[in-house]
Short mmCIF file of C-alpha atoms and ligand atoms in Angstrom, two decimals:
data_model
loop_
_atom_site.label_atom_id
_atom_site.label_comp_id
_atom_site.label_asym_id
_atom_site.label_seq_id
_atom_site.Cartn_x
_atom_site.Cartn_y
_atom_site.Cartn_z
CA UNK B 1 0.00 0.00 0.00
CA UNK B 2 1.16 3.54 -0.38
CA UNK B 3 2.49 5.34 2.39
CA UNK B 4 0.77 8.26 3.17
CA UNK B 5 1.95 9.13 7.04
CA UNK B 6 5.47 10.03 7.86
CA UNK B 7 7.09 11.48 4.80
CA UNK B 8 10.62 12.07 5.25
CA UNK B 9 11.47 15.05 2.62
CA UNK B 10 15.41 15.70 2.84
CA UNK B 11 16.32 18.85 1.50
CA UNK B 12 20.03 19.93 0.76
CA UNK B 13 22.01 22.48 -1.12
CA UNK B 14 24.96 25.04 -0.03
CA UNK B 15 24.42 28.62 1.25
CA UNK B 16 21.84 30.69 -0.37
CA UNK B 17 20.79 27.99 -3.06
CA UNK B 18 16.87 28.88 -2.18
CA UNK B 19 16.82 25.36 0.22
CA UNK B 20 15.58 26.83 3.09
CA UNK B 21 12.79 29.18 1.91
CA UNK B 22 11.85 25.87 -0.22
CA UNK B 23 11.80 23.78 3.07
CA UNK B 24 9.62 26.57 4.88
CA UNK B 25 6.94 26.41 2.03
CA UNK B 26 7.06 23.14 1.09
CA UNK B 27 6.29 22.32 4.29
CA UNK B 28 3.53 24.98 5.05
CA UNK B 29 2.13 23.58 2.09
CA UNK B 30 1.81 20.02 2.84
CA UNK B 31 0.92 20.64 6.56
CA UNK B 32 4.48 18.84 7.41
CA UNK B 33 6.90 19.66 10.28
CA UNK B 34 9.56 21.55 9.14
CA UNK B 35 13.85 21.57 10.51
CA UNK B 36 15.89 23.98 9.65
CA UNK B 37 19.25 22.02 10.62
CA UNK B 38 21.70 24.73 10.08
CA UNK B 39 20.23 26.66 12.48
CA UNK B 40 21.27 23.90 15.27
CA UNK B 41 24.81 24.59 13.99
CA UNK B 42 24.08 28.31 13.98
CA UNK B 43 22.53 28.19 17.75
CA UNK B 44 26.13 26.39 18.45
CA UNK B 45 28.22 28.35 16.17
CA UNK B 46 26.55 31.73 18.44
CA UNK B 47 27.21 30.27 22.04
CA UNK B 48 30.98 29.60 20.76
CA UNK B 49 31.13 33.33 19.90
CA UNK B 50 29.19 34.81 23.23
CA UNK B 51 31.87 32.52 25.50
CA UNK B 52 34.72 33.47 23.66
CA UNK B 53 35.54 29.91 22.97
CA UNK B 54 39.16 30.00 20.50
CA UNK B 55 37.52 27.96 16.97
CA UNK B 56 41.02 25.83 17.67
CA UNK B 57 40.23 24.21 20.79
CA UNK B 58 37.97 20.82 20.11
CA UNK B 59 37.70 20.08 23.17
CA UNK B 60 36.19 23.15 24.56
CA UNK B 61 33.68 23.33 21.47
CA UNK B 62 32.78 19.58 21.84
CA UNK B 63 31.78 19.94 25.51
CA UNK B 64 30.09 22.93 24.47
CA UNK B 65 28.40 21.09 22.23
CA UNK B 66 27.56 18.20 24.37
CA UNK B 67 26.51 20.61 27.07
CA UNK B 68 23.85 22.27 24.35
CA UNK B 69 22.05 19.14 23.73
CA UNK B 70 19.74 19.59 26.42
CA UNK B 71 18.62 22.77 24.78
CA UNK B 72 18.17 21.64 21.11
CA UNK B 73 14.25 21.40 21.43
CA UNK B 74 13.98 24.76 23.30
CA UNK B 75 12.83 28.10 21.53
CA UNK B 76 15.56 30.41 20.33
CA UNK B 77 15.44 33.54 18.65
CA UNK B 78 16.68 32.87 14.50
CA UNK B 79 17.06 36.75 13.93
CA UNK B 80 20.25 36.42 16.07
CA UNK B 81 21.89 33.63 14.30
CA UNK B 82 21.66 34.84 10.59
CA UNK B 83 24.86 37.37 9.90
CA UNK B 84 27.50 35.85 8.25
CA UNK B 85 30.01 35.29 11.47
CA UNK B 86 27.75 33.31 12.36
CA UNK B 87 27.06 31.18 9.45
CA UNK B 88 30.87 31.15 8.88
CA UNK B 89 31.61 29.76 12.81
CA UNK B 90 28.83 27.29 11.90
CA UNK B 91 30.43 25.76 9.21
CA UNK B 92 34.09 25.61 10.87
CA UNK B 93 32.61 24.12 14.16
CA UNK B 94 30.34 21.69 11.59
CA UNK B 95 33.56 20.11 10.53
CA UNK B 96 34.07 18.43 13.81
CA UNK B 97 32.42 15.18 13.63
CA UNK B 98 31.75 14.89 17.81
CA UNK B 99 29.87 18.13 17.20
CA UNK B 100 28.02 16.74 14.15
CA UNK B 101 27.16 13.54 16.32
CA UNK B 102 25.76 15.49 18.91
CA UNK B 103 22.55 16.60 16.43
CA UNK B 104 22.46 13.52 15.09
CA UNK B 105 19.83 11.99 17.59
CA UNK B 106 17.61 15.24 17.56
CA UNK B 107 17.02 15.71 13.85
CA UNK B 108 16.42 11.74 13.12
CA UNK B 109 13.96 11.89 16.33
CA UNK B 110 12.50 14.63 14.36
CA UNK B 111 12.21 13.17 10.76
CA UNK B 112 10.51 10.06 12.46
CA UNK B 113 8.30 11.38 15.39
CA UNK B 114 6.57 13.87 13.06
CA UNK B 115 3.05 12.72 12.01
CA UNK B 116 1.70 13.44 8.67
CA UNK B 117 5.58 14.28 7.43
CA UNK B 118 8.38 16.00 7.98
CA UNK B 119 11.06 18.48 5.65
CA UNK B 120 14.46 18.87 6.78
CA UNK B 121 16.98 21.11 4.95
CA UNK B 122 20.95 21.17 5.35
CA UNK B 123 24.11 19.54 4.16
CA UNK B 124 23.52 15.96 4.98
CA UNK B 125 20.13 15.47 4.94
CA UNK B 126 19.34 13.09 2.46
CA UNK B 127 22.91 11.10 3.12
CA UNK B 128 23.49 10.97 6.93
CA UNK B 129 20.48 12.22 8.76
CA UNK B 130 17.87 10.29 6.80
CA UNK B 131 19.47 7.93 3.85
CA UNK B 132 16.29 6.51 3.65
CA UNK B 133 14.20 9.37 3.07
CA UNK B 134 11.43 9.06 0.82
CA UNK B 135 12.03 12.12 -1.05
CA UNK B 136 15.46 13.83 -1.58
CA UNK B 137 16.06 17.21 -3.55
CA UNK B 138 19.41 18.60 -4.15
CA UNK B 139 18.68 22.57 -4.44
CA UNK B 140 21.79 25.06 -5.81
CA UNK B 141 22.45 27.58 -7.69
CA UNK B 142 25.66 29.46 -9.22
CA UNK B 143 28.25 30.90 -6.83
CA UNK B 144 27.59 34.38 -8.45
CA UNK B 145 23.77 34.25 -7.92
CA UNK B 146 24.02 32.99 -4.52
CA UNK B 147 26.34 36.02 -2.88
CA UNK B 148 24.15 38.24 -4.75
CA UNK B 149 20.53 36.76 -2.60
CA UNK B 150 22.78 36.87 0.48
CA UNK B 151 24.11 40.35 0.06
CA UNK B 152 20.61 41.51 -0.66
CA UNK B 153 19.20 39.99 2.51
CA UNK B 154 22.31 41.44 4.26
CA UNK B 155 21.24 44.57 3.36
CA UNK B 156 17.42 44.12 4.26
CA UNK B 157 18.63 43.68 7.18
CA UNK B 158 20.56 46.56 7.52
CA UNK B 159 23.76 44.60 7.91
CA UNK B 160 26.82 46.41 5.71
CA UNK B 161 28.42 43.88 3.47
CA UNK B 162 30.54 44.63 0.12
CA UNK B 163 29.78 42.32 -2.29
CA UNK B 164 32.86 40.88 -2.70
CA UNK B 165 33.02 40.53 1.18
CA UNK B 166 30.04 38.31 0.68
CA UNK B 167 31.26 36.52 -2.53
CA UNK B 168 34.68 35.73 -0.59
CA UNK B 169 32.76 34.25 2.47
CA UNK B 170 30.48 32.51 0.51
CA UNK B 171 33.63 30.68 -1.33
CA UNK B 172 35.23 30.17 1.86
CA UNK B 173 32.18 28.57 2.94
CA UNK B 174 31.80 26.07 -0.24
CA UNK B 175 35.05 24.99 -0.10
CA UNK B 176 34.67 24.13 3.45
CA UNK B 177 31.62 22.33 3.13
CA UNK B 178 32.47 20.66 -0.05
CA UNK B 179 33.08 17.07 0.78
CA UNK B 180 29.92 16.51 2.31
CA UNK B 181 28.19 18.09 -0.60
CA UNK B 182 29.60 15.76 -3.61
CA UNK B 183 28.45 12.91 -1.67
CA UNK B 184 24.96 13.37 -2.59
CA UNK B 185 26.39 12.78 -6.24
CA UNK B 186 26.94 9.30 -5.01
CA UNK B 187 24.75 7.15 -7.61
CA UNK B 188 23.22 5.40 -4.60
CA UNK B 189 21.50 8.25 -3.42
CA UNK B 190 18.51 9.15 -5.85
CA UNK B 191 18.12 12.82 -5.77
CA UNK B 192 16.07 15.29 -7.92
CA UNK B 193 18.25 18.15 -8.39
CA UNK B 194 17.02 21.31 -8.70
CA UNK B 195 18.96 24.70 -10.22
CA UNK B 196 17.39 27.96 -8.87
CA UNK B 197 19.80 30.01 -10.58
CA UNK B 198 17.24 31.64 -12.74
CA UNK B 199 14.26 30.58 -11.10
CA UNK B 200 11.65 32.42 -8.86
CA UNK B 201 11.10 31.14 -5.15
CA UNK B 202 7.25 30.32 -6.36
CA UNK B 203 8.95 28.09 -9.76
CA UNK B 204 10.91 25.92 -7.44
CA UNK B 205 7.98 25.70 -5.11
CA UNK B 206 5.78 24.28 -7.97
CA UNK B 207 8.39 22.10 -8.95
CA UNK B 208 9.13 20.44 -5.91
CA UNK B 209 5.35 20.53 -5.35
CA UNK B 210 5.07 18.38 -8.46
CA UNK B 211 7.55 16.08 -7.74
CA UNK B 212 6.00 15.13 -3.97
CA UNK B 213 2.93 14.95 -5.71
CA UNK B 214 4.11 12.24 -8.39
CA UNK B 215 5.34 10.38 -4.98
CA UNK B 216 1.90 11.03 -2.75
CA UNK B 217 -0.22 10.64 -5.84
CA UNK B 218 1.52 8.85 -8.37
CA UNK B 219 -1.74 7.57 -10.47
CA UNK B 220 -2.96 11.28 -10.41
O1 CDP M 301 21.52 29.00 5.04
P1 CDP M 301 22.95 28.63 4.81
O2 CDP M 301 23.09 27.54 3.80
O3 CDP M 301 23.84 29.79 4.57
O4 CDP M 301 23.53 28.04 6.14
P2 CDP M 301 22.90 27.00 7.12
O5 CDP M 301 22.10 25.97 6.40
O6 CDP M 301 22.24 27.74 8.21
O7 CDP M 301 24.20 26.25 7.67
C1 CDP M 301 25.29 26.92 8.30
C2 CDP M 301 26.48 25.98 8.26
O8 CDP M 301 26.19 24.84 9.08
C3 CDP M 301 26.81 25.41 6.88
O9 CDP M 301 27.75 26.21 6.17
C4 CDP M 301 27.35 24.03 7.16
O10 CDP M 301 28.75 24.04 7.36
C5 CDP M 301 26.72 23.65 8.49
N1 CDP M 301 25.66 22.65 8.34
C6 CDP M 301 26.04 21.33 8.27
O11 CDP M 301 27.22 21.02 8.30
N2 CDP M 301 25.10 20.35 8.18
C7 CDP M 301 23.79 20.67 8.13
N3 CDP M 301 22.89 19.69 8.06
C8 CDP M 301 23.39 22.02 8.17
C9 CDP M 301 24.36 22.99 8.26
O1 CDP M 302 18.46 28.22 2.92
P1 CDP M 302 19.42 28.77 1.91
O2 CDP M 302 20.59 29.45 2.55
O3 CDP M 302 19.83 27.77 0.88
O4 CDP M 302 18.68 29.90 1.07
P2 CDP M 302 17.34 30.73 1.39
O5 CDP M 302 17.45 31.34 2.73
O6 CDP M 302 16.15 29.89 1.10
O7 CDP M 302 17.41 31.83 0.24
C1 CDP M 302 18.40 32.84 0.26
C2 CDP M 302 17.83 34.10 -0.37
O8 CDP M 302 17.64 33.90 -1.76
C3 CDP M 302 16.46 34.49 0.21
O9 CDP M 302 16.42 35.89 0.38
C4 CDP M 302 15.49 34.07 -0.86
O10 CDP M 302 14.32 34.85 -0.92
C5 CDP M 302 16.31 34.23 -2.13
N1 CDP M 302 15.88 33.33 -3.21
C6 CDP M 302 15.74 33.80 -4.48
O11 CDP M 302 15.96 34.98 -4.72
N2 CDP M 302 15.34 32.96 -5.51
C7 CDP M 302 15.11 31.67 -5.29
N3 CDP M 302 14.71 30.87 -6.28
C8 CDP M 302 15.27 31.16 -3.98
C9 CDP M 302 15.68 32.03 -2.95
#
C-alpha cells in the first residue's frame, strides 16, 4: 500500500541555493513539520562566539556542544543567528564530527516522530540524517547568484556587506563544506536536483510541489 503518514522530505544544497525558503513552504504547504538544521549549527556556532571559545580548541567546542544538547528542542530567537560570522563559525565548528554527532539523535527523532511528514533542509540530509528518506532534492544555484541573494538579505537587514566581502565568504564557505556536498552525487542516493539560478522562489515551489505529488499521488 502507499504510504501516506510520515514522509521524510530531505532537503540539501549550499548557502543561499533557495533550500531553506523551499523547506519553509514546502512544508507549510503540505501541513508537514519543518527543521531547519543549520540553524542547530548556527545556535552552536553563536554560544561559541558569546563565551569566547578559541575555533582551535575541540575540546572546549565539543563539551560545548555536548553541554547544548539539552537545549536543542527549546525556543531560540533565528534573527540572532543569521549574519554571516555566524554562518561562517557554523560551518568551521560543523567540521568536527563529535559536534556533528551530537545533532544527530535530535534531527532523526525529528524526521521520524513527526506525524503526517516532515522536511528537513541542510548539508547531509538526504545522506546521513535520513538515507532513507522518501524524497530527496538537491537545491543550488551558481556561486555568483548565490552572494548576490545573500548580500541583498544582508542589506534588508541593515547589515553592511561589500559584495565581494560576501562573494569571498560565501567561497570560503563552499570549499569548506564541499566534501559533504559531492556525496549526494553518489549514484546510490537518488536525488532530484534542482537549479534555482534563474528561477523564482514560487517556480521551485511548484516544482518540488510536483515532484512530492508524483510520490503522494503517483496515479494522479
Ligand atoms: O543558510 P545557509 O546555507 O547559509 O547556512 P545554514 O544551512 O544555516 O548552515 C550553516 C552551516 O552549518 C553550513 O555552512 C554548514 O557548514 C553547516 N551545516 C552542516 O554542516 N550540516 C547541516 N545539516 C546544516 C548545516
Ligand atoms: O536556505 P538557503 O541558505 O539555501 O537559502 P534561502 O534562505 O532559502 O534563500 C536565500 C535568499 O535567496 C532568500 O532571500 C530568498 O528569498 C532568495 N531566493 C531567491 O531569490 N530565488 C530563489 N529561487 C530562492 C531564494
Amino acid at each position: 500500500m502507499k504510504k501516506i503518514d510520515n514522509i521524510v522530505i530531505a532537503i540539501d544544497g549550499p548557502a543561499a541555493s533557495g533550500k531553506g525558503s523551499l523547506a519553509k513552504k514546502l512544508a507549510a504547504q503540505l501541513g508537514y513539520d519543518f527543521l531547519d538544521t543549520g540553524s542547530l549549527y548556527r545556535r552552536i556556532a553563536l554560544k561559541c562566539i558569546e563565551n569566547g571559545v578559541d575555533l582551535a580548541n575541540k575540546e572546549e567546542i565539543i563539551t560545548l556542544a555536548r553541554n547544548f544538547e539539552e537545549e536543542l528542542g527549546n525556543y531560540y530567537d533565528d534573527s540572532a543567528l543569521r549574519n554571516d560570522n555566524v554562518g561562517s563559525t557554523a560551518s568551521k565548528i560543523a567540521q568536527i564530527l563529535d559536534v556533528r554527532a551530537v545533532l544527530v539523535e535530535f534531527q532523526r527523532n525529528f524526521a521520524k516522530n513527526a506525524e503526517k511528514g516532515a522536511v528537513l533542509d541542510g548539508r547531509d540530509i538526504g545522506t546521513i540524517i535520513c538515507p532513507d528518506a522518501d524524497i530527496k532534492f538537491f537545491v543550488t544555484a551558481s556561486t555568483q547568484e548565490r552572494a548576490k541573494r545573500r548580500h541583498k538579505e544582508l542589506q534588508s537587514r541593515g547589515i553592511n556587506a561589500t559584495t565581494s566581502a560576501v562573494l569571498a565568504e560565501m567561497q570560503e564557505r563552499d570549499a569548506r563544506d564541499a566534501i559533504r556536498l559531492n556525496e549526494h552525487l553518489a549514484p546510490n542516493h537518488e536525488v532530484n536536483i534542482i537549479d534555482t539560478s534563474d528561477m523564482t522562489p514560487s517556480e521551485v515551489l511548484d516544482t518540488a510541489l510536483k515532484i512530492v505529488a508524483s510520490f503522494t499521488n503517483p496515479d494522479s
